[in-house]
Short mmCIF file of C-alpha atoms in Angstrom, two decimals:
data_model
loop_
_atom_site.label_atom_id
_atom_site.label_comp_id
_atom_site.label_asym_id
_atom_site.label_seq_id
_atom_site.Cartn_x
_atom_site.Cartn_y
_atom_site.Cartn_z
CA MET Q 1 -70.50 74.20 -3.65
CA SER Q 2 -69.43 71.69 -6.27
CA PRO Q 3 -67.50 68.65 -5.05
CA SER Q 4 -63.76 68.75 -5.76
CA THR Q 5 -62.24 66.07 -7.98
CA ASP Q 6 -58.66 66.77 -6.92
CA ALA Q 7 -56.70 64.41 -4.75
CA PRO Q 8 -56.58 65.18 -1.08
CA LYS Q 9 -53.61 67.35 -0.18
CA GLN Q 10 -52.20 69.35 2.67
CA PHE Q 11 -49.71 72.13 1.90
CA SER Q 12 -49.23 73.46 5.39
CA GLN Q 13 -47.26 70.61 6.89
CA PRO Q 14 -45.74 67.31 5.72
CA SER Q 15 -47.27 63.99 6.47
CA ARG Q 16 -46.80 62.62 9.95
CA LYS Q 17 -48.68 59.43 9.25
CA GLY Q 18 -47.23 56.00 8.79
CA LYS Q 19 -46.33 54.31 5.55
CA LYS Q 20 -49.80 52.81 5.16
CA ALA Q 21 -51.50 56.20 4.78
CA TRP Q 22 -48.99 57.97 2.52
CA ARG Q 23 -51.59 58.56 -0.23
CA LYS Q 24 -53.80 60.55 2.06
CA ASN Q 25 -51.64 63.63 2.56
CA VAL Q 26 -49.26 63.62 -0.47
CA ASP Q 27 -49.64 66.10 -3.34
CA VAL Q 28 -49.83 64.18 -6.67
CA THR Q 29 -51.33 66.98 -8.77
CA GLU Q 30 -48.28 67.32 -11.01
CA VAL Q 31 -48.19 63.59 -11.74
CA GLN Q 32 -51.85 63.46 -12.66
CA GLU Q 33 -51.48 66.50 -14.92
CA GLY Q 34 -48.64 64.82 -16.82
CA LEU Q 35 -50.64 61.61 -17.28
CA ARG Q 36 -53.59 63.62 -18.56
CA LEU Q 37 -51.45 65.36 -21.18
CA ILE Q 38 -49.95 62.03 -22.36
CA SER Q 39 -53.37 60.44 -22.79
CA HIS Q 40 -54.65 63.53 -24.62
CA TYR Q 41 -51.91 63.61 -27.27
CA SER Q 42 -51.01 59.95 -27.66
CA GLY Q 43 -54.20 58.24 -26.73
CA VAL Q 44 -54.69 55.25 -24.45
CA LEU Q 45 -51.53 53.07 -24.31
CA ALA Q 46 -53.47 49.85 -23.75
CA GLU Q 47 -55.26 50.33 -27.09
CA LYS Q 48 -52.07 50.88 -29.15
CA PRO Q 49 -50.35 47.99 -30.98
CA SER Q 50 -46.96 46.65 -29.88
CA GLU Q 51 -45.17 47.94 -33.03
CA GLU Q 52 -45.81 51.54 -31.94
CA LEU Q 53 -44.71 50.96 -28.36
CA PHE Q 54 -41.54 48.83 -28.94
CA THR Q 55 -38.68 48.74 -31.46
CA PHE Q 56 -36.19 46.01 -32.48
CA ASP Q 57 -32.47 46.83 -32.32
CA THR Q 58 -30.92 44.82 -35.17
CA THR Q 59 -27.54 46.53 -35.39
CA GLY Q 60 -26.49 46.71 -31.75
CA SER Q 61 -24.30 49.21 -30.01
CA THR Q 62 -20.85 49.79 -31.50
CA GLU Q 63 -19.46 50.91 -28.15
CA ILE Q 64 -20.48 47.68 -26.44
CA ARG Q 65 -19.04 45.63 -29.33
CA LYS Q 66 -15.68 47.43 -29.07
CA ALA Q 67 -15.57 46.93 -25.31
CA VAL Q 68 -16.25 43.18 -25.65
CA GLU Q 69 -13.62 42.76 -28.39
CA LYS Q 70 -11.12 44.62 -26.26
CA GLN Q 71 -11.72 42.30 -23.30
CA HIS Q 72 -11.79 39.08 -25.37
CA LYS Q 73 -9.06 39.66 -27.90
CA PRO Q 74 -8.44 36.58 -30.13
CA LEU Q 75 -5.02 34.94 -30.36
CA LYS Q 76 -2.65 35.73 -33.18
CA SER Q 77 -2.62 32.08 -34.23
CA GLU Q 78 -6.41 32.09 -34.54
CA GLU Q 79 -6.25 35.21 -36.69
CA ILE Q 80 -3.70 33.54 -39.00
CA ILE Q 81 -5.79 30.37 -39.25
CA ALA Q 82 -8.94 32.39 -39.95
CA ARG Q 83 -7.36 33.97 -43.02
CA ARG Q 84 -8.07 32.30 -46.32
CA SER Q 85 -5.02 30.59 -47.80
CA VAL Q 86 -4.05 30.97 -51.44
CA ILE Q 87 -3.22 27.24 -51.67
CA PRO Q 88 -6.36 25.11 -51.95
CA ALA Q 89 -7.09 22.48 -49.32
CA VAL Q 90 -6.30 18.80 -49.83
CA ASP Q 91 -9.10 16.84 -51.39
CA THR Q 92 -10.40 14.35 -48.81
CA ARG Q 93 -13.23 12.91 -50.83
CA LYS Q 94 -13.60 9.16 -51.05
CA ARG Q 95 -12.48 7.77 -54.38
CA ASN Q 96 -14.68 5.24 -56.08
CA ASN Q 97 -11.84 3.66 -58.06
CA SER Q 98 -10.46 0.77 -55.96
CA LYS Q 99 -7.32 0.48 -58.06
CA VAL Q 100 -6.02 3.78 -56.77
CA THR Q 101 -4.27 3.06 -53.44
CA ASP Q 102 -1.68 4.65 -51.20
CA GLY Q 103 1.14 2.68 -52.82
CA VAL Q 104 1.76 0.39 -49.81
CA LEU Q 105 -1.22 -1.95 -49.62
CA GLU Q 106 -2.67 -3.58 -52.66
CA PRO Q 107 -6.39 -3.23 -53.29
CA LYS Q 108 -8.54 -6.14 -52.19
CA THR Q 109 -10.45 -6.28 -55.44
CA LYS Q 110 -7.38 -6.29 -57.65
CA LYS Q 111 -7.72 -8.72 -60.54
CA HIS Q 112 -4.69 -10.85 -61.24
CA LYS Q 113 -3.74 -12.49 -64.46
CA SER Q 114 -4.74 -16.09 -64.94
CA ASP Q 115 -1.16 -17.19 -65.60
CA TRP Q 116 0.29 -15.19 -62.70
CA VAL Q 117 1.49 -16.69 -59.39
CA THR Q 118 1.76 -14.45 -56.35
CA ARG Q 119 4.86 -14.37 -54.18
CA LYS Q 120 2.96 -15.87 -51.24
CA ASP Q 121 1.87 -18.90 -53.29
CA TRP Q 122 5.33 -19.21 -54.80
CA LEU Q 123 6.96 -19.38 -51.34
CA ARG Q 124 4.41 -21.94 -50.17
CA LEU Q 125 4.98 -24.17 -53.20
CA LYS Q 126 8.73 -23.84 -52.76
CA GLN Q 127 8.52 -24.96 -49.12
CA VAL Q 128 6.30 -27.92 -50.03
CA ALA Q 129 8.71 -29.02 -52.73
CA LYS Q 130 11.63 -28.71 -50.33
CA GLU Q 131 10.07 -30.77 -47.53
CA GLY Q 132 8.18 -33.20 -49.71
CA LYS Q 133 5.20 -33.05 -47.35
CA PRO Q 134 2.30 -31.03 -48.74
CA ILE Q 135 0.79 -30.23 -45.35
CA LYS Q 136 -0.98 -27.10 -44.39
CA LYS Q 137 0.92 -24.83 -42.02
CA ASP Q 138 -0.35 -21.99 -39.96
CA VAL Q 139 0.63 -18.64 -41.30
CA GLY Q 140 1.57 -16.12 -38.67
CA GLY Q 141 -0.13 -13.21 -40.39
CA GLU Q 142 -0.12 -10.96 -43.38
CA PHE Q 143 2.59 -8.68 -42.01
CA TYR Q 144 6.19 -9.76 -41.55
CA ASP Q 145 8.28 -8.37 -38.72
CA PRO Q 146 11.96 -8.39 -39.73
CA TRP Q 147 13.11 -7.62 -36.14
CA ALA Q 148 11.16 -10.43 -34.47
CA ASP Q 149 13.07 -13.36 -32.95
CA ALA Q 150 12.50 -16.56 -34.88
CA GLU Q 151 11.35 -19.31 -32.53
CA ASP Q 152 12.67 -22.76 -33.28
CA PRO Q 153 10.82 -25.36 -31.18
CA THR Q 154 13.08 -28.23 -32.26
CA PRO Q 155 16.09 -28.69 -29.93
CA VAL Q 156 19.60 -28.56 -31.31
CA GLU Q 157 20.99 -32.05 -31.85
CA ASP Q 158 24.70 -31.71 -32.32
CA PRO Q 159 27.19 -34.42 -31.25
CA GLN Q 160 29.63 -31.88 -29.91
CA PHE Q 161 26.98 -30.54 -27.51
CA ASP Q 162 25.93 -33.89 -26.04
CA PHE Q 163 27.22 -32.90 -22.60
CA LEU Q 164 24.67 -30.08 -22.37
CA GLU Q 165 21.43 -30.67 -20.52
CA LYS Q 166 18.36 -31.06 -22.67
CA PRO Q 167 15.86 -28.21 -22.42
CA LYS Q 168 12.98 -29.04 -20.12
CA PRO Q 169 9.41 -27.96 -20.73
CA LYS Q 170 8.03 -25.17 -18.62
CA VAL Q 171 5.88 -26.53 -15.82
CA ALA Q 172 3.74 -24.41 -13.55
CA PRO Q 173 4.62 -24.77 -9.85
CA VAL Q 174 2.31 -26.75 -7.59
CA THR Q 175 1.89 -23.82 -5.23
CA LEU Q 176 0.23 -21.84 -8.01
CA LYS Q 177 -2.96 -23.85 -7.46
CA GLU Q 178 -2.82 -23.59 -3.67
CA ALA Q 179 -4.38 -20.82 -1.64
CA PRO Q 180 -1.96 -18.26 -0.19
CA ILE Q 181 -0.90 -18.74 3.43
CA SER Q 182 -2.17 -16.07 5.77
CA LEU Q 183 0.39 -14.21 7.88
CA ALA Q 184 -2.07 -13.66 10.72
CA ALA Q 185 -1.50 -15.53 13.98
CA ASN Q 186 -4.95 -17.12 13.87
CA GLY Q 187 -4.41 -18.29 10.27
CA LYS Q 188 -7.45 -16.51 8.85
CA ALA Q 189 -7.33 -14.52 5.64
CA ILE Q 190 -6.88 -10.77 6.10
CA PRO Q 191 -9.42 -8.89 3.94
CA ALA Q 192 -8.48 -5.81 1.96
CA VAL Q 193 -11.19 -3.80 3.73
CA ARG Q 194 -11.69 -4.94 7.30
CA LYS Q 195 -15.13 -5.07 8.87
CA PRO Q 196 -15.30 -2.39 11.58
CA ASN Q 197 -15.86 -3.38 15.18
CA ALA Q 198 -19.40 -2.88 16.44
CA GLY Q 199 -18.09 -1.18 19.58
CA THR Q 200 -16.66 1.73 17.56
CA SER Q 201 -20.01 2.77 16.06
CA TYR Q 202 -21.79 5.98 17.02
CA ASN Q 203 -24.53 4.16 18.91
CA PRO Q 204 -23.16 0.77 20.08
CA THR Q 205 -24.76 -1.59 22.55
CA PHE Q 206 -23.38 -1.67 26.08
CA GLU Q 207 -22.01 -5.23 25.76
CA GLU Q 208 -20.08 -4.48 22.57
CA TRP Q 209 -18.75 -1.19 23.90
CA ASP Q 210 -17.73 -2.78 27.22
CA SER Q 211 -15.93 -5.70 25.51
CA LEU Q 212 -14.00 -3.30 23.29
CA LEU Q 213 -13.13 -1.15 26.30
CA GLN Q 214 -11.86 -4.16 28.26
CA GLU Q 215 -9.77 -5.36 25.31
CA GLN Q 216 -8.13 -2.00 24.70
CA GLY Q 217 -7.63 -1.51 28.44
CA ALA Q 218 -5.81 -4.84 28.75
CA LYS Q 219 -3.50 -3.85 25.90
CA GLU Q 220 -2.68 -0.55 27.57
CA VAL Q 221 -2.03 -2.28 30.92
CA GLU Q 222 0.42 -4.71 29.28
CA ALA Q 223 2.18 -1.85 27.52
CA GLU Q 224 2.48 0.05 30.82
CA LYS Q 225 3.91 -3.03 32.57
CA LYS Q 226 6.54 -3.40 29.87
CA ARG Q 227 7.44 0.27 30.16
CA LEU Q 228 7.83 0.05 33.95
CA GLU Q 229 9.96 -3.09 33.63
CA GLU Q 230 12.24 -1.36 31.14
CA GLU Q 231 12.55 1.65 33.46
CA ARG Q 232 13.47 -0.63 36.38
CA LYS Q 233 16.13 -2.39 34.31
CA GLU Q 234 17.55 0.93 33.17
CA GLU Q 235 17.73 2.22 36.76
CA GLU Q 236 19.50 -0.98 37.86
CA ARG Q 237 21.98 -0.63 35.02
CA GLN Q 238 22.70 3.00 35.91
CA ARG Q 239 23.20 2.02 39.57
CA LEU Q 240 25.71 -0.68 38.66
CA ILE Q 241 27.57 1.76 36.42
CA ALA Q 242 27.76 4.31 39.25
CA GLU Q 243 29.06 1.68 41.69
CA ALA Q 244 31.67 0.49 39.19
CA LYS Q 245 33.04 4.03 38.86
CA ASP Q 246 33.83 4.28 42.60
CA ASP Q 247 35.43 0.81 42.78
CA ASP Q 248 39.17 0.74 41.96
CA GLY Q 249 39.32 -3.05 41.61
CA GLU Q 250 41.07 -3.82 44.92
CA VAL Q 251 39.61 -6.18 47.52
CA LYS Q 252 39.63 -4.51 50.91
CA SER Q 253 39.51 -6.43 54.20
CA ASP Q 254 39.68 -5.32 57.83
CA ASP Q 255 41.59 -8.44 58.85
CA GLU Q 256 44.64 -7.50 56.86
CA SER Q 257 47.57 -6.58 59.02
CA ALA Q 258 49.90 -3.75 58.39
CA TRP Q 259 52.82 -6.14 59.02
CA GLU Q 260 51.74 -8.62 56.37
CA GLY Q 261 54.73 -10.00 54.51
CA PHE Q 262 57.12 -9.63 57.42
CA GLU Q 263 58.19 -12.73 59.39
CA SER Q 264 59.85 -12.70 62.76
CA GLU Q 265 62.59 -15.09 63.82
CA TYR Q 266 60.26 -16.86 66.23
CA GLU Q 267 57.61 -17.66 63.58
CA THR Q 268 57.76 -20.94 61.64
CA PRO Q 269 57.21 -20.84 57.87
CA ASP Q 270 53.95 -22.29 56.59
CA TRP Q 271 55.64 -24.77 54.27
CA LEU Q 272 57.28 -26.40 57.26
CA LYS Q 273 53.94 -26.83 59.01
CA LYS Q 274 52.43 -28.81 56.13
CA LYS Q 275 52.21 -32.54 56.67
CA ARG Q 276 53.91 -34.69 54.10
CA PRO Q 277 51.54 -36.85 52.07
CA GLU Q 278 51.86 -40.44 53.09
CA ARG Q 279 51.69 -43.37 50.68
CA LYS Q 280 48.12 -44.67 50.37
CA THR Q 281 47.38 -48.26 51.04
CA LYS Q 282 45.70 -50.58 48.55
CA ALA Q 283 42.40 -50.38 50.42
CA GLN Q 284 42.47 -46.59 50.27
CA ARG Q 285 43.23 -46.63 46.55
CA ASN Q 286 40.38 -49.10 45.91
CA LYS Q 287 38.04 -46.92 47.94
CA ILE Q 288 38.97 -43.84 45.91
CA LYS Q 289 38.53 -45.82 42.70
CA ARG Q 290 35.06 -47.02 43.75
CA ARG Q 291 34.08 -43.47 44.70
CA LYS Q 292 35.20 -42.07 41.33
CA GLU Q 293 33.37 -44.85 39.50
CA ALA Q 294 30.20 -44.12 41.47
CA GLU Q 295 30.53 -40.41 40.66
CA ARG Q 296 31.03 -41.20 36.96
CA GLN Q 297 27.99 -43.51 36.98
CA ALA Q 298 25.85 -40.89 38.73
CA LYS Q 299 26.97 -38.24 36.25
CA TRP Q 300 26.17 -40.51 33.29
CA GLU Q 301 22.72 -41.33 34.71
CA GLU Q 302 22.05 -37.64 35.22
CA GLN Q 303 22.99 -36.91 31.61
CA MET Q 304 20.75 -39.71 30.34
CA LYS Q 305 17.90 -38.41 32.47
CA LYS Q 306 18.33 -34.91 31.02
CA LYS Q 307 18.38 -36.39 27.52
CA GLU Q 308 15.14 -38.28 28.15
CA GLU Q 309 13.55 -35.13 29.53
CA GLN Q 310 14.60 -33.21 26.41
CA VAL Q 311 13.13 -35.93 24.18
CA GLU Q 312 9.85 -35.82 26.10
CA GLN Q 313 9.85 -32.04 25.93
CA ALA Q 314 10.46 -32.12 22.17
CA LYS Q 315 7.57 -34.57 21.74
CA SER Q 316 5.26 -32.38 23.80
CA ILE Q 317 6.29 -29.30 21.80
CA ALA Q 318 5.68 -31.14 18.52
CA GLU Q 319 2.28 -32.28 19.75
CA LYS Q 320 1.46 -28.76 20.86
CA MET Q 321 2.51 -27.30 17.49
CA LYS Q 322 0.41 -29.90 15.70
CA GLN Q 323 -2.58 -29.04 17.85
CA GLN Q 324 -2.07 -25.33 17.17
CA GLU Q 325 -1.86 -26.03 13.44
CA LEU Q 326 -5.13 -27.96 13.56
CA GLU Q 327 -6.77 -25.15 15.50
CA ARG Q 328 -5.43 -22.64 13.00
CA VAL Q 329 -6.83 -24.64 10.08
CA GLU Q 330 -10.19 -24.99 11.80
CA SER Q 331 -10.29 -21.31 12.61
CA SER Q 332 -9.33 -20.42 9.03
CA ASP Q 333 -12.14 -22.61 7.71
CA SER Q 334 -14.63 -20.97 10.03
CA GLU Q 335 -16.08 -17.57 9.33
CA GLY Q 336 -14.13 -14.56 10.50
CA GLU Q 337 -11.34 -12.20 9.56
CA GLY Q 338 -7.64 -12.34 10.28
CA ASP Q 339 -6.07 -9.92 12.73
CA ASP Q 340 -3.13 -8.18 11.08
CA THR Q 341 -1.99 -6.63 14.37
CA VAL Q 342 -0.68 -10.02 15.58
CA LEU Q 343 1.30 -11.93 12.95
CA ARG Q 344 2.45 -15.51 13.20
CA ARG Q 345 6.05 -16.07 14.24
CA LYS Q 346 8.53 -17.28 11.69
CA PRO Q 347 9.97 -20.68 12.68
CA LEU Q 348 13.66 -21.45 12.88
CA GLY Q 349 15.37 -21.99 9.56
CA GLY Q 350 13.36 -19.36 7.72
CA ARG Q 351 10.78 -21.78 6.33
CA THR Q 352 7.10 -21.11 6.73
#
């Protein structure tokens, strides 16, 4: 029995193998027969040149071209511009003749006549002859601005305007050379971009984080104290308002009698019970005078004492302000940034 050259096949049942063994039990006879016919009539494809296997499409598909033109339709203005105009275009070539200009500016290489004087030279000679001082003056420029304001540096000297104040030269202020004053309470300059606190980083040290926590906690405690104080004052105010509503303005007393204002015939009027003032003796008047003088002297001494205390207090405040100013200057000179959350207070009078 001659060995079979056909591929293994099984017609009775389909393959129940996995994907790895699909060649083992699949019928590929028809495919091999087709490949054999192709190689018989056309030969081996690997031996054929590329010109016989491939072709070049130089024209393209008309259907695809129409579809693209339909999607990307050009504008009407572009179609009009794309058309060729009957009028020829303006000639933009560079002319070699320097005498041909635009009619406004004269050519730089224009040759003047030997006996010809330009208007510029004529005006200069006219001004020199008028002043009698042939000095060289600065010319503002080649172009003349008819709408520009003519500046006359010489002041007007007219006898009828002697009462007017003479114009003073412009002087730059002294503060222009001084550094700006910082508005921070510590006197340091506030930068445009502040340096972030180390305690707010993603991985801070314990000391920096704890100091920042204590600082922010103290601020919150102070804010809470202020809020509680305001609530207490508001409650006190509401209580006084409620008490004032119930009070009708009359003073009530339990000692008042229902028969007040009525006098019996056995009661003596109060004005009869009063003792008449007797005439004071000279000793009594001198005693009263000495007492009043002592009171006046004590009052004057008390006022002088208060005045001295105020003077001492003013001196201490001035010394304290001076010390704070020195500390502020020293702190501003030292390294650091200003805190814009706490600004310095504006003194009385509005001056800084």
